[in-house]
Amino acid sequence: MRTHMKRPLPQTYAFLICDQAFQMLPTGKWCVIGTFDAILVGDLPARFPPFQVFLSLGEFMGDSMIQVIMRDDHGEVVYDVRGQVPPIPDSSPLSNFELSMPFPNVEFKREGSHSLELSVDGNVISVRSLRVHKGAPQEGGTPE
């Protein structure tokens, strides 16, 4: 009789919102460019240019559904991105798994704090926030 051991949930080592994230060839190193945690929009609703979420997970062996759900401060889903990760051959619990998830042209309807929930196989393992501010661009491009 075969028994199934429940796998431990992965550890979140990085959960970054950024302009770009890509893997360099042939080194395999990731370049994460333009990280941010707040955006400034003119009028609402507003479409924001494409951005990405970069993730680094430890103790992750693959064979799982990874999902990032963005919600506004009323709990409404703003955007949802998911992907199935196949089993990772020759991985060990000590190796990191890194990936980037695209958020193309997200429409923001409200100001305020938005949450991004990272889940693996339906289990939320990490949450981070993104603030949306309405106003005129300031020197330096970020709100205070």
XYZ file of N, CA, C and O in Angstrom:
576
model
N 0.831 -1.165 0.000
C 0.000 0.000 0.000
C 0.890 1.249 0.000
O 1.818 1.346 0.770
N 0.571 2.169 -0.870
C 1.362 3.380 -1.006
C 0.731 4.492 -0.184
O -0.460 4.738 -0.267
N 1.545 5.162 0.616
C 1.031 6.278 1.410
C 1.561 7.584 0.830
O 2.664 7.647 0.305
N 0.744 8.606 0.910
C 1.131 9.917 0.415
C 1.489 10.806 1.599
O 0.673 11.020 2.479
N 2.721 11.284 1.596
C 3.134 12.220 2.631
C 2.747 13.624 2.188
O 2.921 13.979 1.034
N 2.221 14.383 3.097
C 1.894 15.766 2.781
C 3.197 16.562 2.717
O 4.002 16.519 3.636
N 3.363 17.260 1.595
C 4.569 18.062 1.420
C 4.459 19.342 2.223
O 3.377 19.929 2.318
N 5.577 19.812 2.776
C 5.524 21.096 3.472
C 5.303 22.220 2.463
O 5.678 22.103 1.292
N 4.682 23.303 2.915
C 4.483 24.455 2.045
C 5.825 25.133 1.796
O 6.684 25.169 2.680
N 6.006 25.678 0.593
C 7.263 26.377 0.290
C 7.440 27.610 1.169
O 6.476 28.185 1.673
N 8.686 28.018 1.318
C 9.041 29.241 2.019
C 9.179 30.358 0.995
O 9.752 30.150 -0.068
N 8.664 31.536 1.304
C 8.770 32.682 0.399
C 10.047 33.449 0.735
O 10.155 34.018 1.812
N 11.001 33.448 -0.199
C 12.245 34.192 -0.012
C 12.181 35.559 -0.680
O 12.820 36.485 -0.224
N 11.430 35.684 -1.770
C 11.247 36.984 -2.424
C 9.846 37.036 -3.017
O 9.357 36.056 -3.579
N 9.206 38.199 -2.886
C 7.861 38.456 -3.417
C 7.860 39.939 -3.777
O 7.493 40.781 -2.983
N 8.364 40.250 -4.981
C 8.620 41.621 -5.394
C 7.738 42.036 -6.560
O 7.567 41.281 -7.511
N 7.222 43.247 -6.510
C 6.505 43.852 -7.627
C 7.538 44.693 -8.373
O 8.255 45.488 -7.751
N 7.626 44.515 -9.698
C 8.680 45.192 -10.444
C 8.255 45.480 -11.884
O 7.283 44.910 -12.384
N 9.024 46.362 -12.527
C 8.777 46.664 -13.935
C 9.132 45.476 -14.822
O 8.393 45.149 -15.750
N 10.265 44.846 -14.550
C 10.740 43.720 -15.357
C 11.465 42.711 -14.481
O 12.135 43.092 -13.527
N 11.356 41.439 -14.853
C 12.151 40.378 -14.238
C 12.412 39.352 -15.333
O 11.479 38.883 -15.978
N 13.676 39.055 -15.551
C 14.016 38.082 -16.589
C 15.278 37.334 -16.201
O 16.077 37.807 -15.399
N 15.425 36.166 -16.788
C 16.557 35.303 -16.482
C 17.627 35.464 -17.557
O 17.336 35.402 -18.747
N 18.858 35.680 -17.123
C 19.987 35.845 -18.036
C 20.486 34.474 -18.491
O 20.574 33.550 -17.692
N 20.764 34.387 -19.774
C 21.364 33.175 -20.304
C 22.821 33.476 -20.611
O 23.117 34.576 -21.062
N 23.763 32.636 -20.407
C 23.661 31.255 -19.948
C 23.775 31.090 -18.439
O 23.739 29.973 -17.938
N 23.906 32.199 -17.673
C 24.176 32.082 -16.235
C 22.979 31.624 -15.426
O 23.139 31.042 -14.356
N 21.762 31.924 -15.889
C 20.567 31.580 -15.126
C 20.250 32.576 -14.032
O 19.269 32.416 -13.307
N 21.068 33.631 -13.901
C 20.803 34.658 -12.884
C 19.578 35.476 -13.292
O 19.345 35.716 -14.465
N 18.818 35.921 -12.284
C 17.645 36.751 -12.532
C 18.005 38.226 -12.409
O 18.757 38.622 -11.507
N 17.452 39.030 -13.303
C 17.543 40.489 -13.233
C 16.159 40.994 -12.860
O 15.188 40.723 -13.560
N 16.078 41.698 -11.743
C 14.823 42.271 -11.269
C 15.003 43.789 -11.302
O 15.855 44.328 -10.601
N 14.215 44.455 -12.146
C 14.418 45.874 -12.415
C 13.182 46.676 -12.016
O 12.057 46.324 -12.372
N 13.407 47.756 -11.294
C 12.348 48.707 -10.974
C 11.339 48.199 -9.969
O 10.145 48.185 -10.250
N 11.778 47.820 -8.769
C 10.829 47.354 -7.756
C 10.052 48.538 -7.182
O 10.553 49.660 -7.120
N 8.807 48.290 -6.789
C 7.977 49.340 -6.206
C 6.896 48.722 -5.330
O 6.601 47.536 -5.426
N 6.310 49.567 -4.462
C 5.204 49.118 -3.613
C 4.063 50.124 -3.609
O 3.114 49.989 -2.846
N 4.165 51.152 -4.478
C 3.108 52.159 -4.594
C 3.093 52.678 -6.025
O 4.140 52.740 -6.677
N 1.897 53.031 -6.497
C 1.777 53.627 -7.826
C 0.917 54.873 -7.730
O 0.065 55.001 -6.840
N 1.169 55.790 -8.651
C 0.431 57.034 -8.711
C -0.354 57.054 -10.009
O 0.203 56.812 -11.079
N -1.664 57.305 -9.915
C -2.517 57.360 -11.102
C -3.171 58.732 -11.166
O -3.351 59.400 -10.150
N -3.540 59.149 -12.379
C -4.214 60.439 -12.544
C -5.671 60.336 -12.132
O -6.072 60.795 -11.069
N -6.475 59.721 -12.965
C -7.892 59.539 -12.686
C -8.200 58.058 -12.527
O -7.478 57.210 -13.025
N -9.289 57.786 -11.830
C -9.722 56.394 -11.655
C -11.050 56.210 -12.370
O -11.871 57.122 -12.367
N -11.319 55.074 -12.968
C -10.411 53.927 -13.076
C -9.222 54.251 -13.980
O -9.300 55.121 -14.839
N -8.116 53.522 -13.757
C -6.892 53.743 -14.520
C -6.261 52.410 -14.890
O -6.247 51.478 -14.080
N -5.776 52.332 -16.112
C -5.006 51.154 -16.534
C -3.538 51.456 -16.298
O -3.032 52.490 -16.702
N -2.880 50.527 -15.614
C -1.461 50.684 -15.303
C -0.652 49.854 -16.291
O -1.057 48.748 -16.653
N 0.500 50.371 -16.745
C 1.317 49.601 -17.691
C 1.690 48.233 -17.117
O 1.730 48.049 -15.906
N 1.982 47.278 -17.997
C 2.333 45.934 -17.532
C 3.474 45.944 -16.515
O 4.404 46.740 -16.628
N 3.354 45.082 -15.535
C 4.421 44.877 -14.558
C 4.498 43.399 -14.245
O 3.737 42.599 -14.787
N 5.439 43.015 -13.398
C 5.622 41.606 -13.068
C 5.759 41.431 -11.563
O 6.093 42.377 -10.843
N 5.507 40.218 -11.125
C 5.775 39.830 -9.747
C 6.854 38.756 -9.806
O 6.696 37.742 -10.487
N 7.974 39.031 -9.132
C 9.084 38.073 -9.073
C 8.980 37.300 -7.769
O 8.790 37.879 -6.699
N 9.087 35.972 -7.876
C 8.986 35.095 -6.712
C 10.217 34.211 -6.598
O 10.719 33.708 -7.600
N 10.674 34.032 -5.375
C 11.716 33.061 -5.081
C 11.194 32.199 -3.934
O 10.850 32.722 -2.864
N 11.085 30.909 -4.194
C 10.520 29.976 -3.220
C 11.565 28.952 -2.808
O 12.265 28.394 -3.652
N 11.638 28.681 -1.532
C 12.509 27.638 -1.005
C 11.669 26.438 -0.615
O 10.464 26.545 -0.388
N 12.312 25.280 -0.556
C 11.635 24.031 -0.190
C 10.458 23.750 -1.115
O 9.394 23.313 -0.686
N 10.662 24.029 -2.409
C 9.616 23.855 -3.412
C 10.077 22.825 -4.431
O 11.124 22.978 -5.044
N 9.276 21.775 -4.619
C 9.643 20.684 -5.506
C 8.824 20.676 -6.801
O 8.946 19.764 -7.612
N 7.964 21.683 -6.976
C 7.138 21.740 -8.174
C 5.897 20.890 -8.028
O 5.444 20.596 -6.925
N 5.326 20.483 -9.178
C 4.091 19.708 -9.214
C 2.987 20.418 -8.434
O 2.270 19.810 -7.649
N 2.873 21.738 -8.665
C 1.940 22.571 -7.902
C 1.387 23.698 -8.762
O 2.010 24.118 -9.725
N 0.233 24.209 -8.357
C -0.365 25.398 -8.963
C 0.046 26.606 -8.127
O -0.212 26.651 -6.925
N 0.699 27.580 -8.780
C 1.074 28.824 -8.119
C 0.105 29.903 -8.606
O -0.172 29.998 -9.797
N -0.377 30.717 -7.670
C -1.353 31.740 -8.012
C -1.048 33.018 -7.229
O -0.670 32.961 -6.057
N -1.202 34.165 -7.898
C -1.130 35.460 -7.224
C -2.441 36.181 -7.533
O -2.781 36.397 -8.694
N -3.181 36.506 -6.478
C -4.449 37.225 -6.607
C -4.263 38.619 -6.029
O -3.813 38.765 -4.888
N -4.612 39.642 -6.828
C -4.593 41.021 -6.340
C -6.027 41.411 -5.986
O -6.932 41.234 -6.788
N -6.201 41.940 -4.765
C -7.512 42.398 -4.295
C -7.411 43.864 -3.874
O -6.385 44.290 -3.357
N -8.513 44.594 -4.068
C -8.541 45.963 -3.564
C -8.905 45.944 -2.084
O -9.108 44.877 -1.498
N -9.000 47.137 -1.484
C -9.254 47.188 -0.040
C -10.687 46.824 0.340
O -11.034 46.793 1.512
N -11.537 46.525 -0.661
C -12.887 46.013 -0.404
C -12.941 44.494 -0.592
O -14.007 43.895 -0.513
N -11.802 43.884 -0.909
C -11.732 42.441 -1.093
C -12.071 41.966 -2.494
O -12.052 40.765 -2.763
N -12.377 42.898 -3.410
C -12.711 42.512 -4.784
C -11.447 42.159 -5.558
O -10.428 42.847 -5.445
N -11.532 41.094 -6.365
C -10.389 40.670 -7.163
C -10.166 41.679 -8.283
O -11.075 41.988 -9.052
N -8.948 42.216 -8.353
C -8.546 43.157 -9.389
C -7.905 42.397 -10.546
O -8.158 42.675 -11.705
N -7.063 41.415 -10.207
C -6.393 40.601 -11.222
C -5.951 39.300 -10.578
O -5.657 39.254 -9.389
N -5.888 38.260 -11.391
C -5.548 36.922 -10.906
C -4.653 36.268 -11.954
O -5.009 36.239 -13.134
N -3.502 35.813 -11.539
C -2.607 35.114 -12.469
C -2.196 33.800 -11.821
O -1.990 33.734 -10.611
N -2.153 32.745 -12.623
C -1.792 31.426 -12.071
C -1.053 30.622 -13.116
O -1.163 30.870 -14.312
N -0.313 29.649 -12.637
C 0.409 28.761 -13.531
C 0.738 27.451 -12.839
O 1.038 27.427 -11.641
N 0.647 26.387 -13.607
C 0.988 25.056 -13.093
C 2.485 24.833 -13.278
O 3.006 24.991 -14.376
N 3.170 24.478 -12.204
C 4.596 24.175 -12.265
C 4.747 22.660 -12.222
O 4.283 22.016 -11.280
N 5.371 22.069 -13.252
C 5.552 20.621 -13.258
C 6.550 20.197 -12.189
O 7.249 21.050 -11.613
N 6.646 18.905 -11.906
C 7.670 18.451 -10.961
C 9.048 18.925 -11.431
O 9.326 18.946 -12.633
N 9.860 19.343 -10.498
C 11.186 19.845 -10.824
C 12.184 18.707 -10.658
O 12.438 18.257 -9.537
N 12.740 18.196 -11.781
C 13.677 17.081 -11.674
C 14.961 17.512 -10.964
O 15.398 18.645 -11.071
N 15.515 16.599 -10.240
C 16.792 16.807 -9.547
C 16.774 17.996 -8.598
O 17.805 18.617 -8.359
N 15.607 18.351 -8.061
C 15.579 19.453 -7.102
C 15.726 18.875 -5.699
O 15.411 17.725 -5.446
N 16.236 19.701 -4.811
C 16.329 19.303 -3.415
C 15.611 20.368 -2.600
O 15.435 21.496 -3.070
N 15.198 20.036 -1.394
C 14.514 21.022 -0.566
C 15.369 22.266 -0.294
O 14.863 23.295 0.087
N 16.685 22.160 -0.490
C 17.565 23.286 -0.225
C 17.696 24.241 -1.407
O 18.236 25.328 -1.269
N 17.210 23.838 -2.589
C 17.351 24.708 -3.756
C 16.176 25.680 -3.851
O 15.078 25.387 -3.388
N 16.436 26.834 -4.441
C 15.392 27.846 -4.635
C 14.780 27.684 -6.015
O 15.467 27.338 -6.962
N 13.488 27.979 -6.105
C 12.790 28.013 -7.388
C 12.355 29.445 -7.606
O 11.713 30.047 -6.742
N 12.720 30.003 -8.758
C 12.406 31.393 -9.029
C 11.606 31.502 -10.313
O 11.829 30.750 -11.260
N 10.648 32.438 -10.315
C 9.835 32.664 -11.497
C 9.277 34.073 -11.468
O 9.293 34.749 -10.437
N 8.774 34.503 -12.618
C 8.149 35.801 -12.755
C 6.739 35.595 -13.292
O 6.527 34.771 -14.181
N 5.790 36.343 -12.754
C 4.401 36.244 -13.199
C 3.955 37.600 -13.740
O 4.117 38.618 -13.065
N 3.395 37.632 -14.963
C 3.029 38.906 -15.598
C 1.674 39.448 -15.132
O 0.741 38.693 -14.903
N 1.604 40.759 -15.016
C 0.360 41.471 -14.737
C 0.184 42.521 -15.838
O 0.595 43.673 -15.685
N -0.424 42.147 -16.975
C -0.536 43.065 -18.107
C -1.740 44.010 -17.986
O -2.864 43.561 -17.807
N -1.482 45.307 -18.044
C -2.539 46.328 -18.105
C -3.652 46.146 -17.078
O -4.830 46.068 -17.411
N -3.283 46.098 -15.818
C -4.249 45.959 -14.730
C -5.052 47.250 -14.607
O -4.503 48.353 -14.675
N -6.372 47.113 -14.424
C -7.226 48.281 -14.225
C -7.520 48.453 -12.736
O -8.042 47.547 -12.085
N -7.141 49.608 -12.223
C -7.416 49.950 -10.830
C -8.644 50.845 -10.779
O -8.706 51.856 -11.466
N -9.614 50.461 -9.950
C -10.851 51.230 -9.823
C -10.869 52.091 -8.577
O -11.645 53.032 -8.491
N -10.032 51.732 -7.588
C -10.043 52.431 -6.304
C -8.638 52.795 -5.860
O -7.690 52.089 -6.136
N -8.578 53.865 -5.097
C -7.358 54.221 -4.384
C -7.236 53.314 -3.177
O -8.189 52.648 -2.793
N -6.081 53.310 -2.571
C -5.908 52.609 -1.313
C -4.986 51.423 -1.417
O -4.308 51.208 -2.418
N -4.987 50.649 -0.362
C -4.109 49.495 -0.267
C -4.712 48.308 -1.008
O -5.884 47.990 -0.835
N -3.920 47.687 -1.841
C -4.301 46.467 -2.547
C -3.406 45.346 -2.020
O -2.229 45.566 -1.754
N -3.960 44.161 -1.862
C -3.150 43.047 -1.382
C -2.870 42.081 -2.528
O -3.703 41.902 -3.422
N -1.689 41.508 -2.503
C -1.325 40.438 -3.423
C -1.124 39.196 -2.575
O -0.302 39.197 -1.645
N -1.905 38.160 -2.865
C -1.852 36.916 -2.104
C -1.170 35.852 -2.947
O -1.628 35.539 -4.043
N -0.090 35.307 -2.438
C 0.631 34.228 -3.107
C 0.166 32.905 -2.514
O 0.234 32.708 -1.304
N -0.356 32.029 -3.390
C -0.786 30.721 -2.898
C -0.167 29.604 -3.730
O 0.145 29.778 -4.912
N 0.022 28.485 -3.074
C 0.512 27.260 -3.703
C -0.514 26.178 -3.409
O -0.820 25.910 -2.250
N -1.074 25.625 -4.475
C -2.114 24.596 -4.356
C -3.246 25.033 -3.433
O -3.759 24.270 -2.621
N -3.635 26.325 -3.536
C -4.762 26.841 -2.766
C -4.430 27.294 -1.362
O -5.302 27.805 -0.658
N -3.184 27.120 -0.914
C -2.771 27.546 0.419
C -2.027 28.872 0.327
O -0.973 28.945 -0.319
N -2.552 29.922 0.965
C -1.877 31.215 0.952
C -0.608 31.107 1.789
O -0.655 30.716 2.959
N 0.537 31.425 1.143
C 1.806 31.324 1.864
C 2.434 32.688 2.134
O 3.341 32.788 2.951
N 1.957 33.734 1.447
C 2.522 35.061 1.671
C 1.561 36.118 1.128
O 0.843 35.870 0.164
N 1.569 37.292 1.759
C 0.744 38.417 1.327
C 1.607 39.670 1.378
O 2.400 39.845 2.302
N 1.451 40.519 0.372
C 2.132 41.825 0.386
C 1.177 42.871 -0.130
O 0.148 42.545 -0.701
N 1.509 44.135 0.072
C 0.590 45.188 -0.324
C 1.168 46.061 -1.431
O 2.378 46.147 -1.603
N 0.260 46.682 -2.161
C 0.564 47.654 -3.201
C -0.394 48.817 -2.970
O -1.613 48.620 -2.974
N 0.142 50.009 -2.748
C -0.700 51.180 -2.511
C -0.963 51.895 -3.827
O -0.042 52.099 -4.619
N -2.198 52.304 -4.035
C -2.585 53.070 -5.223
C -2.997 54.454 -4.753
O -3.891 54.590 -3.910
N -2.300 55.479 -5.275
C -2.571 56.871 -4.913
C -3.048 57.616 -6.143
O -2.548 57.400 -7.242
N -3.969 58.530 -5.940
C -4.461 59.379 -7.017
C -3.838 60.757 -6.858
O -3.792 61.293 -5.752
N -3.337 61.311 -7.955
C -2.744 62.648 -7.887
C -1.830 62.922 -9.053
O -1.655 62.087 -9.945
N -1.251 64.104 -9.039
C -0.328 64.515 -10.096
C 1.055 63.936 -9.814
O 1.453 63.830 -8.654
N 1.781 63.542 -10.861
C 3.146 63.026 -10.659
C 4.003 64.056 -9.935
O 3.885 65.260 -10.159
N 4.853 63.553 -9.044
C 5.750 64.403 -8.282
C 7.178 64.190 -8.761
O 7.477 63.216 -9.443
N 8.048 65.063 -8.351
C 9.478 64.902 -8.638
C 9.938 63.556 -8.104
O 9.653 63.208 -6.974
N 10.604 62.757 -8.919
C 11.056 61.439 -8.494
C 10.078 60.337 -8.798
O 10.412 59.174 -8.730
N 8.814 60.664 -9.088
C 7.860 59.677 -9.569
C 7.151 58.836 -8.537
O 6.315 58.035 -8.880
N 7.462 58.977 -7.249
C 6.762 58.153 -6.269
C 6.064 59.044 -5.254
O 6.559 60.119 -4.900
N 4.907 58.629 -4.760
C 4.194 59.425 -3.760
C 4.884 59.351 -2.407
O 5.633 58.433 -2.141
N 4.601 60.333 -1.596
C 5.178 60.317 -0.239
C 4.244 59.673 0.727
O 3.096 59.600 0.568
